[in-house]
CSV table of C-alpha atoms and ligand atoms in Angstrom, one decimal:
chain,number,residue,atom,x,y,z
A,1188,MET,CA,-46.8,-139.8,106.4
A,1189,THR,CA,-45.6,-138.8,109.5
A,1190,GLN,CA,-47.4,-135.0,110.6
A,1191,LEU,CA,-45.2,-133.1,112.5
A,1192,ARG,CA,-45.7,-130.6,115.5
A,1193,LYS,CA,-42.6,-128.1,115.6
A,1194,THR,CA,-41.6,-125.1,117.4
A,1195,ILE,CA,-39.0,-122.8,116.0
A,1196,ALA,CA,-37.2,-119.6,117.3
A,1197,VAL,CA,-37.3,-117.2,114.9
A,1198,LEU,CA,-33.9,-114.8,115.0
A,1199,PRO,CA,-33.8,-112.8,112.1
A,1200,GLY,CA,-30.8,-110.0,113.6
A,1201,ASP,CA,-29.9,-107.2,112.0
A,1202,GLY,CA,-28.8,-105.6,108.2
A,1203,ILE,CA,-30.2,-108.6,105.7
A,1204,GLY,CA,-30.9,-110.9,108.2
A,1205,PRO,CA,-34.4,-110.3,108.7
A,1206,GLU,CA,-35.3,-110.1,105.2
A,1207,VAL,CA,-33.5,-113.5,104.4
A,1208,THR,CA,-35.3,-115.2,107.7
A,1209,ARG,CA,-38.3,-113.6,106.4
A,1210,ALA,CA,-38.0,-116.2,103.1
A,1211,ALA,CA,-36.9,-119.6,104.5
A,1212,VAL,CA,-40.3,-118.8,106.9
A,1213,GLU,CA,-42.2,-118.4,104.3
A,1214,VAL,CA,-40.5,-121.6,102.8
A,1215,LEU,CA,-41.2,-123.9,105.9
A,1216,ARG,CA,-44.8,-122.4,105.7
A,1217,ASP,CA,-45.1,-123.6,102.8
A,1218,CYS,CA,-44.0,-126.9,103.8
A,1219,ALA,CA,-45.5,-127.3,106.7
A,1220,SER,CA,-49.4,-126.8,105.0
A,1221,THR,CA,-47.9,-128.6,101.6
A,1222,PHE,CA,-47.0,-131.7,104.1
A,1223,GLY,CA,-49.6,-131.3,106.3
A,1224,HIS,CA,-47.3,-130.3,109.5
A,1225,HIS,CA,-47.6,-127.9,112.3
A,1226,PHE,CA,-44.8,-125.8,112.8
A,1227,ASP,CA,-45.1,-123.3,115.3
A,1228,PHE,CA,-43.2,-120.2,115.2
A,1229,ARG,CA,-41.7,-117.4,117.7
A,1230,GLU,CA,-39.6,-114.6,116.8
A,1231,PHE,CA,-37.4,-113.3,119.7
A,1232,PRO,CA,-34.7,-110.1,119.3
A,1233,PHE,CA,-31.4,-110.6,119.1
A,1234,GLY,CA,-28.1,-109.6,118.2
A,1235,GLY,CA,-27.7,-105.7,117.4
A,1236,CYS,CA,-32.0,-104.7,117.9
A,1237,ALA,CA,-31.8,-106.1,120.5
A,1238,ILE,CA,-29.2,-104.3,122.0
A,1239,ASP,CA,-31.7,-101.1,121.1
A,1240,ALA,CA,-34.8,-102.9,122.4
A,1241,CYS,CA,-33.5,-104.1,125.3
A,1242,GLY,CA,-29.8,-103.6,126.3
A,1243,ALA,CA,-28.2,-106.8,125.6
A,1244,PRO,CA,-27.3,-108.4,122.6
A,1245,LEU,CA,-28.6,-112.0,124.3
A,1246,PRO,CA,-31.9,-111.9,126.2
A,1247,PRO,CA,-33.1,-113.5,128.6
A,1248,GLU,CA,-36.4,-114.7,127.0
A,1249,THR,CA,-34.6,-115.0,123.9
A,1250,LEU,CA,-32.5,-117.7,125.2
A,1251,ALA,CA,-35.5,-119.2,127.6
A,1252,GLY,CA,-37.3,-119.3,123.9
A,1253,CYS,CA,-34.2,-120.7,122.0
A,1254,ARG,CA,-34.3,-123.5,124.7
A,1255,SER,CA,-37.9,-124.5,124.8
A,1256,SER,CA,-37.9,-124.7,120.9
A,1257,ASP,CA,-37.3,-127.5,118.5
A,1258,ALA,CA,-35.0,-126.0,117.0
A,1259,VAL,CA,-34.1,-122.2,116.5
A,1260,LEU,CA,-33.2,-120.2,112.6
A,1261,LEU,CA,-31.3,-117.8,112.7
A,1262,GLY,CA,-30.3,-114.7,110.7
A,1263,ALA,CA,-27.3,-112.7,111.3
A,1264,ILE,CA,-25.9,-110.5,113.3
A,1265,GLY,CA,-24.2,-106.8,114.3
A,1266,GLY,CA,-23.3,-104.1,112.1
A,1267,PRO,CA,-21.3,-100.0,111.9
A,1268,LYS,CA,-23.8,-98.8,114.8
A,1269,TRP,CA,-22.1,-101.5,117.5
A,1270,GLU,CA,-19.1,-101.5,116.5
A,1271,SER,CA,-17.8,-99.6,118.5
A,1272,LEU,CA,-19.0,-100.6,121.8
A,1273,PRO,CA,-17.2,-102.0,124.3
A,1274,PHE,CA,-15.2,-105.4,123.7
A,1275,GLY,CA,-17.8,-108.2,124.7
A,1276,THR,CA,-20.7,-106.4,125.3
A,1277,ARG,CA,-21.4,-106.0,121.0
A,1278,PRO,CA,-23.8,-108.2,119.0
A,1279,GLU,CA,-21.2,-110.6,118.6
A,1280,ALA,CA,-21.2,-111.7,122.0
A,1281,GLY,CA,-24.6,-112.7,121.7
A,1282,LEU,CA,-23.9,-115.2,119.0
A,1283,LEU,CA,-21.0,-116.2,121.2
A,1284,GLY,CA,-23.4,-116.2,124.0
A,1285,LEU,CA,-26.0,-118.0,122.8
A,1286,ARG,CA,-23.4,-120.8,121.8
A,1287,GLN,CA,-22.5,-121.7,124.6
A,1288,GLU,CA,-25.2,-121.4,126.5
A,1289,LEU,CA,-27.3,-124.7,124.4
A,1290,GLY,CA,-23.9,-125.8,124.4
A,1291,LEU,CA,-23.2,-126.0,120.7
A,1292,TYR,CA,-20.1,-127.2,120.1
A,1293,ILE,CA,-20.5,-128.6,116.7
A,1294,ASN,CA,-21.3,-127.0,112.9
A,1295,LEU,CA,-21.5,-128.1,109.8
A,1296,ARG,CA,-20.6,-126.0,106.7
A,1297,PRO,CA,-22.3,-128.2,103.5
A,1298,ILE,CA,-20.0,-126.8,100.2
A,1299,ARG,CA,-22.2,-128.0,98.3
A,1300,LEU,CA,-22.1,-126.8,94.6
A,1301,ARG,CA,-26.1,-125.8,92.6
A,1302,PRO,CA,-25.7,-127.1,89.3
A,1303,ALA,CA,-26.7,-124.0,87.5
A,1304,LEU,CA,-24.3,-122.0,89.4
A,1305,ARG,CA,-21.0,-123.2,88.4
A,1306,GLY,CA,-20.2,-120.7,86.1
A,1307,ILE,CA,-19.7,-118.3,89.1
A,1308,SER,CA,-17.7,-119.9,90.4
A,1309,PRO,CA,-14.5,-118.1,91.0
A,1310,LEU,CA,-12.8,-121.2,89.9
A,1311,ARG,CA,-12.3,-123.0,86.6
A,1312,LEU,CA,-14.1,-125.8,86.1
A,1313,GLU,CA,-11.9,-128.5,85.3
A,1314,ARG,CA,-10.5,-127.5,88.6
A,1315,LEU,CA,-13.7,-127.0,90.6
A,1316,ALA,CA,-14.4,-131.1,89.4
A,1317,ASP,CA,-17.4,-132.5,91.4
A,1318,CYS,CA,-16.4,-130.7,94.4
A,1319,ASP,CA,-19.2,-131.1,97.1
A,1320,PHE,CA,-18.1,-131.0,101.3
A,1321,GLU,CA,-18.6,-130.8,104.1
A,1322,ILE,CA,-16.6,-128.2,107.1
A,1323,VAL,CA,-17.2,-129.4,110.9
A,1324,ARG,CA,-16.3,-126.9,112.9
A,1325,GLU,CA,-16.1,-127.2,116.4
A,1326,LEU,CA,-18.1,-124.1,117.3
A,1327,ALA,CA,-17.6,-123.6,121.6
A,1328,GLY,CA,-14.0,-123.7,122.4
A,1329,ASP,CA,-10.3,-122.9,121.0
A,1330,ILE,CA,-9.5,-119.4,120.7
A,1331,TYR,CA,-13.0,-117.7,121.1
A,1332,PHE,CA,-13.5,-119.3,124.2
A,1333,GLY,CA,-9.8,-119.1,126.1
A,1334,GLU,CA,-9.2,-115.9,128.8
A,1335,HIS,CA,-9.4,-112.6,126.7
A,1336,GLY,CA,-7.3,-109.9,127.6
A,1337,LEU,CA,-6.4,-105.9,127.9
A,1338,GLY,CA,-4.9,-104.8,129.4
A,1339,GLY,CA,-2.3,-101.5,130.9
A,1340,ASN,CA,-2.7,-98.2,129.5
A,1341,GLY,CA,-6.7,-98.1,130.0
A,1342,GLY,CA,-6.5,-101.4,128.0
A,1343,GLN,CA,-4.4,-100.2,124.9
A,1344,ALA,CA,-1.3,-101.8,125.6
A,1345,TYR,CA,-2.0,-105.2,125.3
A,1346,GLY,CA,-4.4,-107.9,124.3
A,1347,SER,CA,-4.5,-111.2,124.7
A,1348,ASP,CA,-6.2,-114.6,123.9
A,1349,LEU,CA,-5.8,-118.1,124.8
A,1350,ALA,CA,-6.2,-120.4,123.0
A,1351,LYS,CA,-6.9,-124.2,124.5
A,1352,TYR,CA,-8.9,-127.3,123.6
A,1353,THR,CA,-9.2,-130.3,125.7
A,1354,ALA,CA,-9.4,-134.2,124.5
A,1355,ALA,CA,-12.5,-134.5,125.2
A,1356,GLU,CA,-13.9,-131.2,123.8
A,1357,VAL,CA,-12.0,-132.7,120.3
A,1358,GLU,CA,-13.8,-136.1,120.9
A,1359,ARG,CA,-16.6,-134.6,121.1
A,1360,VAL,CA,-16.6,-133.1,117.2
A,1361,GLY,CA,-14.2,-135.3,116.3
A,1362,ARG,CA,-17.3,-138.7,116.7
A,1363,TYR,CA,-19.2,-136.4,114.5
A,1364,ALA,CA,-17.1,-135.5,111.6
A,1365,PHE,CA,-15.9,-139.6,111.8
A,1366,GLU,CA,-20.4,-140.3,111.9
A,1367,ARG,CA,-20.3,-137.4,108.8
A,1368,ALA,CA,-17.9,-139.0,106.6
A,1369,LEU,CA,-18.5,-142.5,107.5
A,1370,ALA,CA,-22.0,-141.6,106.0
A,1371,ARG,CA,-20.5,-140.5,103.2
A,1372,ARG,CA,-17.0,-141.1,101.0
A,1373,ARG,CA,-15.6,-142.0,104.0
A,1374,HIS,CA,-12.7,-140.0,104.4
A,1375,LEU,CA,-11.5,-137.3,106.6
A,1376,THR,CA,-9.1,-134.0,107.0
A,1377,SER,CA,-8.3,-133.1,110.2
A,1378,VAL,CA,-7.2,-129.5,109.8
A,1379,ASP,CA,-4.3,-128.2,112.2
A,1380,LYS,CA,-1.9,-126.1,112.7
A,1381,ALA,CA,0.6,-128.9,115.0
A,1382,ASN,CA,3.8,-127.6,113.7
A,1383,VAL,CA,3.2,-124.4,116.1
A,1384,LEU,CA,0.9,-125.0,118.4
A,1385,ALA,CA,0.2,-127.0,121.8
A,1386,SER,CA,-3.6,-126.7,121.2
A,1387,SER,CA,-3.3,-128.1,117.6
A,1388,THR,CA,-0.5,-131.1,118.6
A,1389,LEU,CA,-3.6,-132.1,121.2
A,1390,TRP,CA,-6.0,-132.2,118.8
A,1391,ARG,CA,-3.9,-134.5,115.6
A,1392,ASP,CA,-3.6,-136.9,118.5
A,1393,THR,CA,-7.0,-137.1,119.7
A,1394,ILE,CA,-8.2,-137.4,116.6
A,1395,ALA,CA,-5.1,-139.6,115.2
A,1396,ALA,CA,-6.3,-142.2,118.2
A,1397,MET,CA,-9.6,-142.1,117.4
A,1398,LYS,CA,-9.3,-143.8,113.9
A,1399,SER,CA,-9.2,-146.9,114.9
A,1400,SER,CA,-12.8,-147.2,115.5
A,1401,TYR,CA,-13.4,-146.1,112.1
A,1402,PRO,CA,-11.2,-148.5,109.7
A,1403,SER,CA,-13.5,-148.1,106.9
A,1404,VAL,CA,-12.6,-144.2,107.5
A,1405,SER,CA,-9.7,-143.0,105.9
A,1406,LEU,CA,-8.0,-139.9,107.7
A,1407,ASP,CA,-5.2,-137.3,106.3
A,1408,HIS,CA,-3.3,-134.4,108.4
A,1409,LEU,CA,-3.2,-131.0,106.9
A,1410,TYR,CA,-1.5,-127.7,108.8
A,1411,VAL,CA,-3.9,-124.7,107.6
A,1412,ASP,CA,-1.8,-122.8,105.6
A,1413,ASN,CA,-1.2,-125.9,103.3
A,1414,ALA,CA,-5.2,-126.7,103.9
A,1415,ALA,CA,-6.4,-122.6,102.9
A,1416,MET,CA,-3.9,-123.7,99.5
A,1417,GLN,CA,-5.3,-127.2,99.0
A,1418,ILE,CA,-9.3,-125.6,98.7
A,1419,MET,CA,-8.4,-123.2,96.6
A,1420,LEU,CA,-6.2,-125.5,94.2
A,1421,ARG,CA,-8.3,-129.6,94.5
A,1422,PRO,CA,-11.1,-129.0,96.5
A,1423,ASN,CA,-11.9,-132.3,94.9
A,1424,GLN,CA,-10.1,-133.6,97.2
A,1425,PHE,CA,-11.8,-133.0,100.2
A,1426,ASP,CA,-15.1,-135.4,101.9
A,1427,VAL,CA,-15.1,-134.3,105.9
A,1428,ILE,CA,-13.0,-131.5,106.8
A,1429,VAL,CA,-12.3,-131.0,110.8
A,1430,THR,CA,-11.0,-128.1,112.3
A,1431,GLY,CA,-11.0,-125.8,115.4
A,1432,ASN,CA,-12.5,-122.9,115.3
A,1433,MET,CA,-11.2,-120.7,114.2
A,1434,PHE,CA,-9.5,-121.8,111.4
A,1435,GLY,CA,-13.3,-123.8,110.9
A,1436,ASP,CA,-14.6,-120.0,110.7
A,1437,ILE,CA,-12.1,-119.1,107.7
A,1438,LEU,CA,-11.5,-121.5,106.1
A,1439,SER,CA,-15.2,-122.1,106.0
A,1440,ASP,CA,-15.6,-118.1,104.6
A,1441,GLU,CA,-12.8,-119.5,101.5
A,1442,ALA,CA,-14.5,-122.4,100.1
A,1443,ALA,CA,-18.0,-120.9,100.1
A,1444,ALA,CA,-16.2,-118.4,97.6
A,1445,LEU,CA,-15.9,-121.9,95.7
A,1446,ALA,CA,-19.9,-122.1,95.7
A,1447,GLY,CA,-19.0,-118.6,94.0
A,1448,SER,CA,-21.0,-117.1,97.2
A,1449,ILE,CA,-21.2,-116.6,100.7
A,1450,GLY,CA,-24.6,-116.6,100.0
A,1451,LEU,CA,-25.4,-119.7,99.2
A,1452,ILE,CA,-24.0,-121.4,102.2
A,1453,PRO,CA,-26.2,-122.7,105.2
A,1454,SER,CA,-24.8,-124.0,108.6
A,1455,LEU,CA,-26.2,-126.0,111.2
A,1456,SER,CA,-24.7,-126.0,114.8
A,1457,ARG,CA,-25.8,-128.4,117.8
A,1458,GLY,CA,-24.8,-130.4,120.3
A,1459,ARG,CA,-26.2,-132.8,122.8
A,1460,VAL,CA,-29.1,-134.7,120.4
A,1461,ASP,CA,-32.4,-134.2,123.2
A,1462,GLN,CA,-30.8,-129.8,122.6
A,1463,PRO,CA,-31.9,-127.8,120.0
A,1464,ALA,CA,-30.1,-126.9,117.3
A,1465,LEU,CA,-29.2,-123.9,115.4
A,1466,TYR,CA,-29.5,-123.0,111.9
A,1467,GLU,CA,-27.9,-119.6,109.7
A,1468,PRO,CA,-26.6,-119.0,106.8
A,1469,ILE,CA,-23.2,-118.2,107.3
A,1470,HIS,CA,-22.6,-114.9,105.9
A,1471,GLY,CA,-23.0,-112.5,107.6
A,1472,SER,CA,-25.6,-109.0,108.5
A,1473,ALA,CA,-24.5,-106.7,105.0
A,1474,PRO,CA,-25.1,-103.3,106.8
A,1475,THR,CA,-24.8,-101.9,103.2
A,1476,LEU,CA,-27.3,-104.2,101.2
A,1477,ALA,CA,-29.8,-103.7,104.3
A,1478,GLY,CA,-33.3,-102.7,103.4
A,1479,LYS,CA,-32.9,-102.9,99.4
A,1480,ASP,CA,-34.3,-105.9,98.7
A,1481,VAL,CA,-31.1,-107.6,97.4
A,1482,ALA,CA,-29.9,-109.6,99.8
A,1483,CYS,CA,-30.0,-113.5,98.0
A,1484,PRO,CA,-32.2,-115.8,100.0
A,1485,LEU,CA,-30.9,-119.4,99.6
A,1486,GLY,CA,-28.6,-118.7,102.4
A,1487,SER,CA,-31.5,-119.0,104.7
A,1488,ILE,CA,-33.3,-121.4,103.0
A,1489,PHE,CA,-31.4,-124.3,102.7
A,1490,SER,CA,-30.7,-123.8,106.4
A,1491,ALA,CA,-34.1,-124.2,106.5
A,1492,SER,CA,-34.0,-127.4,105.0
A,1493,LEU,CA,-31.0,-128.1,106.9
A,1494,MET,CA,-32.9,-127.9,110.0
A,1495,LEU,CA,-35.8,-130.2,108.5
A,1496,ARG,CA,-33.9,-132.7,107.3
A,1497,GLU,CA,-31.6,-132.6,110.9
A,1498,SER,CA,-33.5,-132.0,113.4
A,1499,PHE,CA,-36.9,-132.9,111.9
A,1500,GLY,CA,-35.4,-136.3,109.6
A,1501,LEU,CA,-37.7,-134.9,107.3
A,1502,GLU,CA,-35.6,-135.5,104.3
A,1503,THR,CA,-38.2,-135.6,101.5
A,1504,GLU,CA,-39.2,-132.1,102.5
A,1505,ALA,CA,-35.7,-131.4,102.1
A,1506,GLN,CA,-35.7,-132.6,98.7
A,1507,TRP,CA,-38.5,-130.6,97.9
A,1508,ILE,CA,-37.0,-127.4,98.9
A,1509,GLU,CA,-33.5,-127.3,97.3
A,1510,ALA,CA,-35.0,-129.6,93.9
A,1511,ALA,CA,-37.7,-126.3,93.8
A,1512,VAL,CA,-34.3,-123.8,93.9
A,1513,ASP,CA,-32.7,-125.5,91.7
A,1514,ARG,CA,-35.6,-125.8,88.7
A,1515,VAL,CA,-35.8,-121.2,89.7
A,1516,LEU,CA,-31.8,-120.6,88.8
A,1517,ASP,CA,-32.2,-123.3,85.6
A,1518,ARG,CA,-34.8,-120.8,84.8
A,1519,GLY,CA,-32.2,-118.6,85.0
A,1520,TYR,CA,-33.2,-116.5,88.2
A,1521,ARG,CA,-30.6,-114.7,89.8
A,1522,THR,CA,-30.1,-112.1,92.2
A,1523,VAL,CA,-27.4,-109.9,92.4
A,1524,ASP,CA,-24.4,-111.6,93.8
A,1525,ILE,CA,-25.4,-114.8,91.7
A,1526,ALA,CA,-26.4,-113.5,88.6
A,1527,GLU,CA,-23.3,-113.9,85.9
A,1528,PRO,CA,-21.3,-110.6,85.2
A,1529,GLY,CA,-23.6,-108.3,83.2
A,1530,GLY,CA,-26.2,-110.6,84.4
A,1531,ARG,CA,-30.2,-110.1,84.6
A,1532,SER,CA,-31.0,-110.2,87.9
A,1533,VAL,CA,-33.7,-110.1,90.3
A,1534,ARG,CA,-34.5,-108.6,93.8
A,1535,GLY,CA,-34.6,-110.9,96.6
A,1536,SER,CA,-38.9,-110.6,97.5
A,1537,GLU,CA,-39.2,-111.3,93.2
A,1538,PHE,CA,-36.7,-114.6,93.7
A,1539,THR,CA,-38.4,-116.2,96.8
A,1540,ALA,CA,-41.8,-115.2,95.0
A,1541,GLN,CA,-40.5,-117.9,92.0
A,1542,ILE,CA,-39.1,-120.5,94.5
A,1543,ARG,CA,-42.5,-121.0,96.7
A,1544,SER,CA,-44.3,-121.0,93.1
A,1545,GLU,CA,-42.1,-123.7,92.1
A,1546,LEU,CA,-42.9,-125.3,95.2
A,1547,ARG,CA,-46.3,-125.1,94.8
A,1548,ALA,CA,-46.2,-126.3,90.9
A,1549,ALA,CA,-44.3,-129.5,92.8
A,1550,SER,CA,-47.2,-130.0,95.6
A,1551,ALA,CA,-50.4,-129.6,92.7
A,1552,PRO,CA,-51.9,-132.4,92.3
A,1553,LYS,CA,-50.4,-134.9,89.2
A,1554,SER,CA,-53.0,-134.6,86.7
A,1555,GLU,CA,-52.8,-130.5,86.9
A,1556,ARG,CA,-48.7,-130.5,86.6
A,1557,GLN,CA,-49.0,-132.0,83.4
A,1558,SER,CA,-51.5,-129.6,82.1
A,1559,ARG,CA,-48.8,-126.9,83.1
A,1560,GLY,CA,-46.5,-129.0,81.2
A,1561,ALA,CA,-44.1,-130.1,83.7
B,918,LIG,C1,-19.2,-117.2,111.9
B,918,LIG,C2,-19.3,-115.6,112.1
B,918,LIG,C3,-19.5,-115.7,113.5
B,918,LIG,C4,-17.9,-116.3,114.0
B,918,LIG,C5,-18.9,-114.2,114.7
B,918,LIG,C6,-19.7,-112.8,113.9
B,918,LIG,C7,-19.2,-114.0,115.8
B,918,LIG,O1,-18.2,-115.0,112.0
B,918,LIG,O2,-20.8,-117.5,112.1
B,918,LIG,O3,-18.8,-117.4,111.3
B,918,LIG,O4,-16.5,-115.7,114.4
B,918,LIG,O5,-18.0,-117.3,114.3
B,919,LIG,MG1,-17.1,-116.8,110.1
């Protein structure tokens, strides 16, 4: 068994970010001690709390700490406290800055249903079928990073945002999406608005031209409005979806609803393979839930298992975590967001404690496990 030594930058952020991140770090520590790895966690201020402490959402030492780590674990950022700050100085600007500085142009959001939670999906089970797909969202371009302008009458008369893609930007994320599809069910759906937008026309033409390099992958194209509808009508038609930054942001929240709660979905953001990737749940900082110990830690815990799998090549360890989560769900434990209406729920910390006790049980020598009856 290879024992790894890795440095992980931890950016808990705001709202429920710190509590869900704590849960994921505990699980990663359990993983290290069980499998003999050494994970060195280094925590840095980021987002609104960094504005309060250091005057900027992405302080230079946070960026330097991320750059010199093997991977980054992020909680969530933002909240009402910082919403009235001028455009470009809010916590969200720190997140976009971090993505840009680390060169994170790929964002992967796996939409996987936990078997025990199929009943909480808003879709009827026959429509849901065996839905399991991945959204590959371009993360470094598009309207998010085009020129922004507020002008006239002291910035009150117009606002403008430029949506732009270069063929090279589309190709690099397209390659990743084709590769993902190749390793799965070999079906790629590219989503754009090529009937209206020039940036989307380029997107579609570029993805279509790449198809010949991946003869065994079937490729189709959907307009984003139709894609939004298809995700609800027939989600099991999708294997891998590739789309631009803005459409990917919106469609991934919609797709997360299928899994039953946005609290369940992790994400990977990465650029070049030799650079640190960033892992974060796709949910926000949920300021109204913060500090109440009700937030679901699973988005963050699954981000940790995704990190083990994708950055460190630790598939066994990733499965060890995911299987423990599934057993806790099988035993009926739920946080409030994933409970059946009127069903019983436990606090976030209790839920994490249950997962950790499952992890311990799974790590115990076989003889001990048998005497526990597991
Ligand atoms: C996400 C978030 C961010 C985004 C915000 C917080 C800037 O919604 O990661 O999906 O729009 O990318
Ligand atoms: Mg979003």
